[in-house]
Amino acid sequence: MVGYNFMGKAHSNAWRQVNHFFPDLPAKVEMHTLCGRNKEATQKHAGIYGWNRVVNDYQALLDNPDIDIIDITSPNNQHAAMAIAACQSGKAVLCEKPLAMNLAEAEAVVAAARKHKTINMVCHNYRRAPAIAYAKQMIENGDLGDRIFHFRARYAQDWIVDPSFPLVWRLQKEVAGSGSHGDLAAHLIDVANYLVGPMKEVCGLMETFVKERPVLAEVGAGLSAKAGAKMGKVTVDDAVSFVGRFKNGAIANIEATRFATGHKNGMEFEINGNKGSIMFAFEDMNRLKFFSASDPAGKQGFRDILVSESDVHPYWKAWWPPGHIIGYEHTFVHTVADLITNVVQRKNTHPTFEDGLKCQQVLDAVTASVKTRSWTKV
Ligand code: SOE
């Protein structure tokens, strides 16, 4: 694995736990090597997370014949080049989202994966929240009917509302690619692609509310950081909002912001079909709300499904008795569990790099639409 900050912590935990909770997987994980540029920090995090060895040169990971899977959790501007090099090495590749900084990069990654027949996955972990995986089954089962009308979604955070919060890499275009758009809207777009299908056109707006911030003095845990004295320019969007049309006729209404005061990780969506609707809110991720128009008159209403029944709900067999709920980190455990099976069977499952590219196509179309102030084809 390369990288050891927020996503490195989430992925490491997944690799460490996966055989414990999925004992029937066809392979046992050895957490072979952690790679990072800063020698001391890499060593320290390898110790905390449970990696057996440390290297400071990415090529050393790729050259090691004992390593089967490369996991990329470095900042966004390194994803594409690292993923392409990993494909060339013949190993399987898991890349944290977003797959790339822009469409051209994402296309190059997909081309490399095709050329080298790479087993690949992009880590859109929310697909593997049991409620979202179950929503997929319900939609395929026709529980919402045979026509979807709306995908309405919002990703609301507030960690940079304070203008004295420093200029971390997530706020710099050359490292992050974009702001709330590629970081948060990307998740909603991926869920939309997964549950409703591809979009054909979009029209959006973006805003950067705080245009200058103190430069970064020190990175802290999670998303925290300490500010330095000088000021620097914020080069990404703080908030994005767009509408879109799906190829199947449904319409999308999507918003992502880091300025929703009071909201911490408010990833929420609703899908309305001709026979039913579902609602999901990540901060209550063990529940899926479902309305069925087939319920008898007088007894209709949104019901609350606790998605924790072993024989019914995706991934639950691995965990606890019903109602003994799970959290954010489990979505990563599910992701690597499925990846391990694929690596052994030499096949790909969603979300592949192609799915990452499809997400990037929507992201780029929205950005173009904001620039030209017009509807843009995906
Ligand atoms: C920060 O905005 C962040 O950690 C994202 O980078 C993640 O992708 C998202 O899952 C939660 O918020």
Short mmCIF file of C-alpha atoms and ligand atoms in Angstrom, two decimals:
data_model
loop_
_atom_site.label_atom_id
_atom_site.label_comp_id
_atom_site.label_asym_id
_atom_site.label_seq_id
_atom_site.Cartn_x
_atom_site.Cartn_y
_atom_site.Cartn_z
CA MET A 1 0.00 0.00 0.00
CA VAL A 2 1.14 3.51 -0.71
CA GLY A 3 -0.01 6.37 1.58
CA TYR A 4 -0.77 6.31 5.28
CA ASN A 5 -3.04 9.22 6.16
CA PHE A 6 -6.84 9.16 6.41
CA MET A 7 -7.48 6.70 3.57
CA GLY A 8 -4.32 4.75 4.40
CA LYS A 9 -5.73 4.20 7.87
CA ALA A 10 -9.12 3.09 6.50
CA HIS A 11 -7.59 0.70 3.95
CA SER A 12 -5.04 -0.73 6.41
CA ASN A 13 -7.80 -1.52 8.86
CA ALA A 14 -9.69 -3.30 6.09
CA TRP A 15 -6.71 -5.45 5.08
CA ARG A 16 -6.06 -6.31 8.70
CA GLN A 17 -9.63 -7.30 9.54
CA VAL A 18 -10.79 -8.94 6.38
CA ASN A 19 -9.76 -12.58 7.01
CA HIS A 20 -11.03 -12.40 10.56
CA PHE A 21 -14.55 -11.56 9.43
CA PHE A 22 -14.53 -13.26 6.03
CA PRO A 23 -12.78 -16.54 6.95
CA ASP A 24 -13.91 -18.25 3.73
CA LEU A 25 -12.00 -15.96 1.42
CA PRO A 26 -9.79 -17.86 -1.01
CA ALA A 27 -6.60 -16.17 0.24
CA LYS A 28 -5.03 -14.90 3.41
CA VAL A 29 -3.76 -11.32 3.45
CA GLU A 30 -0.17 -10.61 4.29
CA MET A 31 0.22 -6.88 4.87
CA HIS A 32 3.53 -6.93 3.08
CA THR A 33 4.88 -3.40 2.61
CA LEU A 34 3.85 0.18 3.29
CA CYS A 35 5.30 2.86 1.01
CA GLY A 36 5.58 6.58 1.79
CA ARG A 37 7.98 9.44 1.06
CA ASN A 38 8.68 10.45 4.64
CA LYS A 39 10.85 7.74 6.21
CA GLU A 40 9.95 8.27 9.85
CA ALA A 41 6.24 8.78 9.26
CA THR A 42 6.02 5.70 7.04
CA GLN A 43 7.83 3.58 9.62
CA LYS A 44 5.62 4.89 12.40
CA HIS A 45 2.38 4.22 10.51
CA ALA A 46 3.52 0.78 9.38
CA GLY A 47 3.91 -0.06 13.07
CA ILE A 48 0.52 1.32 14.01
CA TYR A 49 -1.38 -0.26 11.13
CA GLY A 50 0.41 -3.60 11.04
CA TRP A 51 2.48 -3.49 7.83
CA ASN A 52 5.48 -5.82 7.90
CA ARG A 53 7.95 -3.79 5.85
CA VAL A 54 8.51 -0.23 4.72
CA VAL A 55 9.86 1.30 1.50
CA ASN A 56 10.20 4.92 0.45
CA ASP A 57 10.33 4.31 -3.27
CA TYR A 58 7.12 3.31 -5.08
CA GLN A 59 9.01 1.38 -7.75
CA ALA A 60 10.32 -0.91 -5.01
CA LEU A 61 6.73 -2.03 -4.31
CA LEU A 62 6.11 -2.69 -7.97
CA ASP A 63 9.35 -4.63 -8.40
CA ASN A 64 8.77 -6.96 -5.46
CA PRO A 65 7.62 -10.36 -6.80
CA ASP A 66 6.08 -11.30 -3.43
CA ILE A 67 3.46 -8.56 -3.71
CA ASP A 68 0.21 -9.37 -5.55
CA ILE A 69 -1.95 -6.30 -4.91
CA ILE A 70 -1.02 -2.62 -4.99
CA ASP A 71 -3.31 -0.36 -2.96
CA ILE A 72 -3.06 3.38 -3.75
CA THR A 73 -4.15 5.81 -1.02
CA SER A 74 -1.90 8.77 -1.85
CA PRO A 75 -3.31 12.23 -2.71
CA ASN A 76 -5.37 12.53 -5.90
CA ASN A 77 -2.67 13.94 -8.19
CA GLN A 78 -0.66 10.73 -7.81
CA HIS A 79 -3.48 8.26 -8.46
CA ALA A 80 -3.28 8.03 -12.25
CA ALA A 81 0.49 7.73 -12.64
CA MET A 82 0.73 5.24 -9.78
CA ALA A 83 -2.19 3.19 -11.09
CA ILE A 84 -0.71 3.06 -14.61
CA ALA A 85 2.68 1.97 -13.27
CA ALA A 86 0.96 -0.65 -11.09
CA CYS A 87 -0.94 -2.01 -14.12
CA GLN A 88 2.36 -2.30 -15.99
CA SER A 89 3.81 -4.30 -13.11
CA GLY A 90 1.23 -7.05 -13.69
CA LYS A 91 -0.16 -6.83 -10.17
CA ALA A 92 -3.79 -6.27 -9.18
CA VAL A 93 -4.62 -2.66 -8.29
CA LEU A 94 -6.98 -0.99 -5.85
CA CYS A 95 -7.04 2.79 -6.25
CA GLU A 96 -8.74 5.20 -3.87
CA LYS A 97 -11.27 7.51 -5.53
CA PRO A 98 -11.15 9.71 -7.54
CA LEU A 99 -9.38 7.52 -10.07
CA ALA A 100 -7.76 10.56 -11.66
CA MET A 101 -7.61 14.35 -11.78
CA ASN A 102 -9.46 14.65 -15.09
CA LEU A 103 -10.89 12.72 -18.01
CA ALA A 104 -7.65 12.39 -19.98
CA GLU A 105 -5.90 10.86 -16.98
CA ALA A 106 -8.81 8.51 -16.23
CA GLU A 107 -8.84 7.32 -19.85
CA ALA A 108 -5.12 6.60 -19.67
CA VAL A 109 -5.59 4.52 -16.51
CA VAL A 110 -8.38 2.49 -18.11
CA ALA A 111 -6.28 1.96 -21.24
CA ALA A 112 -3.38 0.68 -19.13
CA ALA A 113 -5.65 -1.70 -17.21
CA ARG A 114 -7.07 -3.05 -20.49
CA LYS A 115 -3.66 -3.45 -22.07
CA HIS A 116 -2.18 -5.31 -19.11
CA LYS A 117 -5.41 -7.20 -18.26
CA THR A 118 -5.17 -5.82 -14.74
CA ILE A 119 -7.55 -6.93 -12.02
CA ASN A 120 -8.62 -3.50 -10.89
CA MET A 121 -10.97 -1.70 -8.58
CA VAL A 122 -11.56 1.91 -7.66
CA CYS A 123 -12.46 2.39 -4.01
CA HIS A 124 -15.96 3.85 -4.14
CA ASN A 125 -16.55 2.31 -0.75
CA TYR A 126 -20.14 3.52 -0.27
CA ARG A 127 -21.33 0.95 -2.82
CA ARG A 128 -20.53 -1.59 -0.16
CA ALA A 129 -22.54 -0.10 2.66
CA PRO A 130 -25.05 -2.94 3.15
CA ALA A 131 -28.01 -0.54 2.74
CA ILE A 132 -26.74 0.68 -0.64
CA ALA A 133 -25.91 -2.83 -1.86
CA TYR A 134 -29.41 -3.84 -0.75
CA ALA A 135 -30.96 -0.82 -2.49
CA LYS A 136 -29.33 -2.12 -5.69
CA GLN A 137 -30.99 -5.52 -5.20
CA MET A 138 -34.36 -3.90 -4.49
CA ILE A 139 -34.18 -1.77 -7.62
CA GLU A 140 -33.21 -4.79 -9.73
CA ASN A 141 -36.03 -6.71 -8.12
CA GLY A 142 -38.52 -4.06 -9.28
CA ASP A 143 -39.41 -2.86 -5.79
CA LEU A 144 -39.40 0.74 -7.01
CA GLY A 145 -41.32 -0.17 -10.18
CA ASP A 146 -40.17 -0.19 -13.77
CA ARG A 147 -39.55 3.54 -14.07
CA ILE A 148 -37.25 5.74 -12.02
CA PHE A 149 -38.14 9.42 -11.98
CA HIS A 150 -35.75 11.08 -9.54
CA PHE A 151 -32.28 10.75 -8.03
CA ARG A 152 -32.00 13.50 -5.42
CA ALA A 153 -28.77 13.62 -3.45
CA ARG A 154 -26.77 15.78 -1.12
CA TYR A 155 -23.32 15.40 0.42
CA ALA A 156 -23.00 17.91 3.24
CA GLN A 157 -19.88 18.50 5.36
CA ASP A 158 -18.74 21.54 7.35
CA TRP A 159 -15.05 20.98 8.18
CA ILE A 160 -13.80 24.11 6.36
CA VAL A 161 -16.49 26.65 7.27
CA ASP A 162 -13.98 28.40 9.54
CA PRO A 163 -11.94 30.72 7.25
CA SER A 164 -8.88 30.18 9.45
CA PHE A 165 -8.84 26.44 8.64
CA PRO A 166 -5.60 25.95 6.65
CA LEU A 167 -4.98 25.32 3.02
CA VAL A 168 -4.70 21.51 3.10
CA TRP A 169 -4.07 19.54 -0.11
CA ARG A 170 -7.78 18.96 -0.56
CA LEU A 171 -8.12 22.72 -1.23
CA GLN A 172 -5.40 22.89 -3.88
CA LYS A 173 -6.37 22.17 -7.46
CA GLU A 174 -2.96 20.90 -8.51
CA VAL A 175 -3.10 18.17 -5.85
CA ALA A 176 -6.82 17.47 -5.46
CA GLY A 177 -8.11 18.17 -8.99
CA SER A 178 -11.23 19.80 -7.57
CA GLY A 179 -12.86 20.46 -4.19
CA SER A 180 -16.23 19.28 -2.97
CA HIS A 181 -16.85 18.18 -6.55
CA GLY A 182 -14.26 15.39 -6.93
CA ASP A 183 -14.18 14.61 -3.22
CA LEU A 184 -17.88 14.45 -2.38
CA ALA A 185 -20.06 14.77 -5.50
CA ALA A 186 -17.93 11.94 -6.94
CA HIS A 187 -19.49 9.59 -4.38
CA LEU A 188 -23.00 10.69 -5.28
CA ILE A 189 -22.31 10.38 -9.00
CA ASP A 190 -20.93 6.89 -8.48
CA VAL A 191 -24.03 5.86 -6.51
CA ALA A 192 -26.22 7.42 -9.21
CA ASN A 193 -24.38 5.48 -11.92
CA TYR A 194 -24.68 2.31 -9.87
CA LEU A 195 -28.33 2.54 -8.87
CA VAL A 196 -29.98 4.52 -11.67
CA GLY A 197 -27.61 4.32 -14.66
CA PRO A 198 -25.55 6.66 -16.80
CA MET A 199 -26.33 10.36 -17.16
CA LYS A 200 -26.45 12.01 -20.55
CA GLU A 201 -26.30 15.73 -19.74
CA VAL A 202 -25.70 18.06 -16.81
CA CYS A 203 -25.88 21.72 -15.84
CA GLY A 204 -24.12 23.01 -12.76
CA LEU A 205 -22.81 25.81 -10.61
CA MET A 206 -19.87 26.01 -8.21
CA GLU A 207 -18.78 28.44 -5.55
CA THR A 208 -15.63 29.08 -3.52
CA PHE A 209 -16.83 30.95 -0.45
CA VAL A 210 -13.43 31.44 1.20
CA LYS A 211 -10.88 32.43 -1.40
CA GLU A 212 -7.75 32.68 0.77
CA ARG A 213 -6.65 30.66 3.78
CA PRO A 214 -3.58 30.36 5.99
CA VAL A 215 -1.06 27.97 4.52
CA LEU A 216 -0.65 24.57 6.13
CA ALA A 217 1.72 24.22 9.09
CA GLU A 218 1.05 20.63 10.12
CA VAL A 219 -1.23 17.77 9.07
CA GLY A 220 -3.28 16.26 11.91
CA ALA A 221 -5.38 13.11 12.23
CA GLY A 222 -8.31 12.55 9.86
CA LEU A 223 -9.13 15.85 8.19
CA SER A 224 -7.60 18.06 10.90
CA ALA A 225 -4.64 20.42 10.36
CA LYS A 226 -2.74 23.33 11.92
CA ALA A 227 -2.51 26.73 10.21
CA GLY A 228 0.69 28.64 9.46
CA ALA A 229 1.06 32.43 9.36
CA LYS A 230 1.11 33.24 5.63
CA MET A 231 -1.98 33.24 3.42
CA GLY A 232 -2.49 31.26 0.21
CA LYS A 233 -5.11 30.99 -2.51
CA VAL A 234 -7.89 28.37 -2.45
CA THR A 235 -8.03 26.97 -5.97
CA VAL A 236 -10.95 24.53 -5.76
CA ASP A 237 -14.72 24.72 -5.30
CA ASP A 238 -16.18 24.77 -1.80
CA ALA A 239 -19.62 23.76 -3.06
CA VAL A 240 -21.15 22.38 -6.23
CA SER A 241 -24.70 21.87 -7.30
CA PHE A 242 -26.00 20.41 -10.53
CA VAL A 243 -29.01 18.97 -12.27
CA GLY A 244 -28.81 16.21 -14.83
CA ARG A 245 -30.72 13.84 -17.06
CA PHE A 246 -30.14 10.08 -17.05
CA LYS A 247 -30.26 8.07 -20.26
CA ASN A 248 -33.31 6.20 -18.88
CA GLY A 249 -35.31 9.43 -18.55
CA ALA A 250 -34.85 9.96 -14.80
CA ILE A 251 -33.59 13.34 -13.61
CA ALA A 252 -30.87 14.12 -11.07
CA ASN A 253 -30.53 16.86 -8.50
CA ILE A 254 -27.12 16.70 -6.80
CA GLU A 255 -25.40 18.96 -4.29
CA ALA A 256 -22.05 18.64 -2.51
CA THR A 257 -20.66 21.14 -0.04
CA ARG A 258 -18.12 21.60 2.74
CA PHE A 259 -20.05 24.60 4.01
CA ALA A 260 -23.20 22.98 5.41
CA THR A 261 -22.70 24.18 8.98
CA GLY A 262 -23.63 21.41 11.40
CA HIS A 263 -23.35 18.56 8.89
CA LYS A 264 -20.37 16.25 9.32
CA ASN A 265 -20.67 13.50 6.72
CA GLY A 266 -24.23 14.00 5.51
CA MET A 267 -24.22 11.79 2.44
CA GLU A 268 -27.89 11.32 1.59
CA PHE A 269 -29.98 10.33 -1.37
CA GLU A 270 -33.51 9.51 -2.40
CA ILE A 271 -34.74 7.60 -5.43
CA ASN A 272 -38.36 7.75 -6.56
CA GLY A 273 -39.84 5.16 -8.91
CA ASN A 274 -43.39 4.57 -10.14
CA LYS A 275 -44.03 1.88 -7.49
CA GLY A 276 -41.87 2.98 -4.61
CA SER A 277 -39.09 5.11 -3.18
CA ILE A 278 -35.97 4.61 -1.11
CA MET A 279 -34.09 7.03 1.12
CA PHE A 280 -30.60 6.61 2.56
CA ALA A 281 -28.57 8.78 4.94
CA PHE A 282 -25.01 7.70 5.64
CA GLU A 283 -24.96 8.99 9.22
CA ASP A 284 -27.69 6.40 9.82
CA MET A 285 -26.11 3.89 7.45
CA ASN A 286 -27.61 0.75 8.92
CA ARG A 287 -31.06 1.81 7.79
CA LEU A 288 -32.77 2.08 4.46
CA LYS A 289 -36.13 3.80 4.23
CA PHE A 290 -38.56 2.27 1.76
CA PHE A 291 -41.99 3.32 0.60
CA SER A 292 -44.03 0.80 -1.36
CA ALA A 293 -47.07 1.92 -3.32
CA SER A 294 -48.17 -1.75 -3.18
CA ASP A 295 -48.86 -1.52 0.57
CA PRO A 296 -52.58 -1.43 1.36
CA ALA A 297 -54.26 1.97 1.40
CA GLY A 298 -54.34 3.41 4.90
CA LYS A 299 -51.17 1.56 5.88
CA GLN A 300 -48.80 3.20 3.46
CA GLY A 301 -45.79 5.15 4.61
CA PHE A 302 -41.99 5.02 4.63
CA ARG A 303 -40.82 1.96 6.55
CA ASP A 304 -37.49 1.74 8.23
CA ILE A 305 -35.45 -1.32 7.25
CA LEU A 306 -32.59 -2.16 9.60
CA VAL A 307 -30.28 -3.85 7.10
CA SER A 308 -28.77 -6.31 9.57
CA GLU A 309 -30.26 -9.71 8.81
CA SER A 310 -27.60 -12.28 7.99
CA ASP A 311 -29.57 -14.26 5.45
CA VAL A 312 -30.97 -11.27 3.63
CA HIS A 313 -28.77 -8.21 3.76
CA PRO A 314 -25.50 -7.97 1.81
CA TYR A 315 -22.28 -8.57 3.78
CA TRP A 316 -24.12 -9.07 7.05
CA LYS A 317 -23.23 -12.74 7.47
CA ALA A 318 -19.67 -11.60 8.18
CA TRP A 319 -20.66 -9.50 11.18
CA TRP A 320 -22.99 -9.65 14.11
CA PRO A 321 -26.48 -10.75 15.14
CA PRO A 322 -29.28 -8.47 13.84
CA GLY A 323 -29.20 -4.93 15.19
CA HIS A 324 -25.56 -5.10 16.29
CA ILE A 325 -24.67 -2.40 13.87
CA ILE A 326 -21.63 -1.57 11.73
CA GLY A 327 -19.97 1.65 10.50
CA TYR A 328 -17.86 3.54 7.97
CA GLU A 329 -14.79 1.29 8.19
CA HIS A 330 -16.81 -1.79 7.30
CA THR A 331 -17.46 -0.47 3.79
CA PHE A 332 -13.71 -0.74 3.18
CA VAL A 333 -13.55 -4.26 4.64
CA HIS A 334 -16.30 -5.32 2.20
CA THR A 335 -14.41 -3.69 -0.66
CA VAL A 336 -11.18 -5.58 -0.03
CA ALA A 337 -13.06 -8.84 0.66
CA ASP A 338 -14.58 -8.69 -2.83
CA LEU A 339 -11.27 -7.65 -4.34
CA ILE A 340 -9.43 -10.62 -2.82
CA THR A 341 -11.97 -13.04 -4.33
CA ASN A 342 -11.54 -11.35 -7.70
CA VAL A 343 -7.77 -11.44 -7.58
CA VAL A 344 -7.80 -15.17 -6.88
CA GLN A 345 -10.41 -15.84 -9.57
CA ARG A 346 -8.75 -13.38 -11.98
CA LYS A 347 -11.93 -11.44 -12.72
CA ASN A 348 -13.16 -7.91 -12.18
CA THR A 349 -16.14 -6.70 -10.30
CA HIS A 350 -17.57 -3.23 -9.77
CA PRO A 351 -16.49 -0.54 -9.29
CA THR A 352 -13.76 -1.06 -11.87
CA PHE A 353 -11.49 1.62 -13.30
CA GLU A 354 -14.12 1.90 -16.05
CA ASP A 355 -16.63 2.89 -13.38
CA GLY A 356 -14.08 5.44 -12.14
CA LEU A 357 -13.86 6.77 -15.69
CA LYS A 358 -17.68 6.98 -15.95
CA CYS A 359 -17.70 9.00 -12.74
CA GLN A 360 -14.96 11.27 -14.11
CA GLN A 361 -16.96 11.82 -17.30
CA VAL A 362 -19.80 13.28 -15.25
CA LEU A 363 -17.42 15.30 -13.05
CA ASP A 364 -15.74 16.82 -16.10
CA ALA A 365 -19.06 17.54 -17.83
CA VAL A 366 -20.27 19.42 -14.74
CA THR A 367 -17.03 21.43 -14.60
CA ALA A 368 -17.36 22.29 -18.29
CA SER A 369 -20.98 23.27 -17.79
CA VAL A 370 -20.01 25.60 -14.92
CA LYS A 371 -17.36 27.26 -17.10
CA THR A 372 -19.63 27.74 -20.10
CA ARG A 373 -22.75 28.39 -17.99
CA SER A 374 -24.67 25.92 -20.12
CA TRP A 375 -26.00 22.34 -20.35
CA THR A 376 -23.20 19.93 -21.23
CA LYS A 377 -23.27 16.40 -22.63
CA VAL A 378 -21.60 13.68 -20.56
C1 SOE B 1 -13.35 14.23 3.12
O1 SOE B 1 -14.11 15.15 2.47
C2 SOE B 1 -13.85 12.81 2.97
O2 SOE B 1 -13.06 12.03 3.79
C3 SOE B 1 -13.72 12.24 1.56
O3 SOE B 1 -12.41 12.37 1.07
C4 SOE B 1 -14.18 10.82 1.54
O4 SOE B 1 -14.13 10.32 0.24
C5 SOE B 1 -15.58 10.73 2.11
O5 SOE B 1 -15.94 9.40 2.23
C6 SOE B 1 -15.71 11.38 3.43
O6 SOE B 1 -15.17 12.69 3.39
#
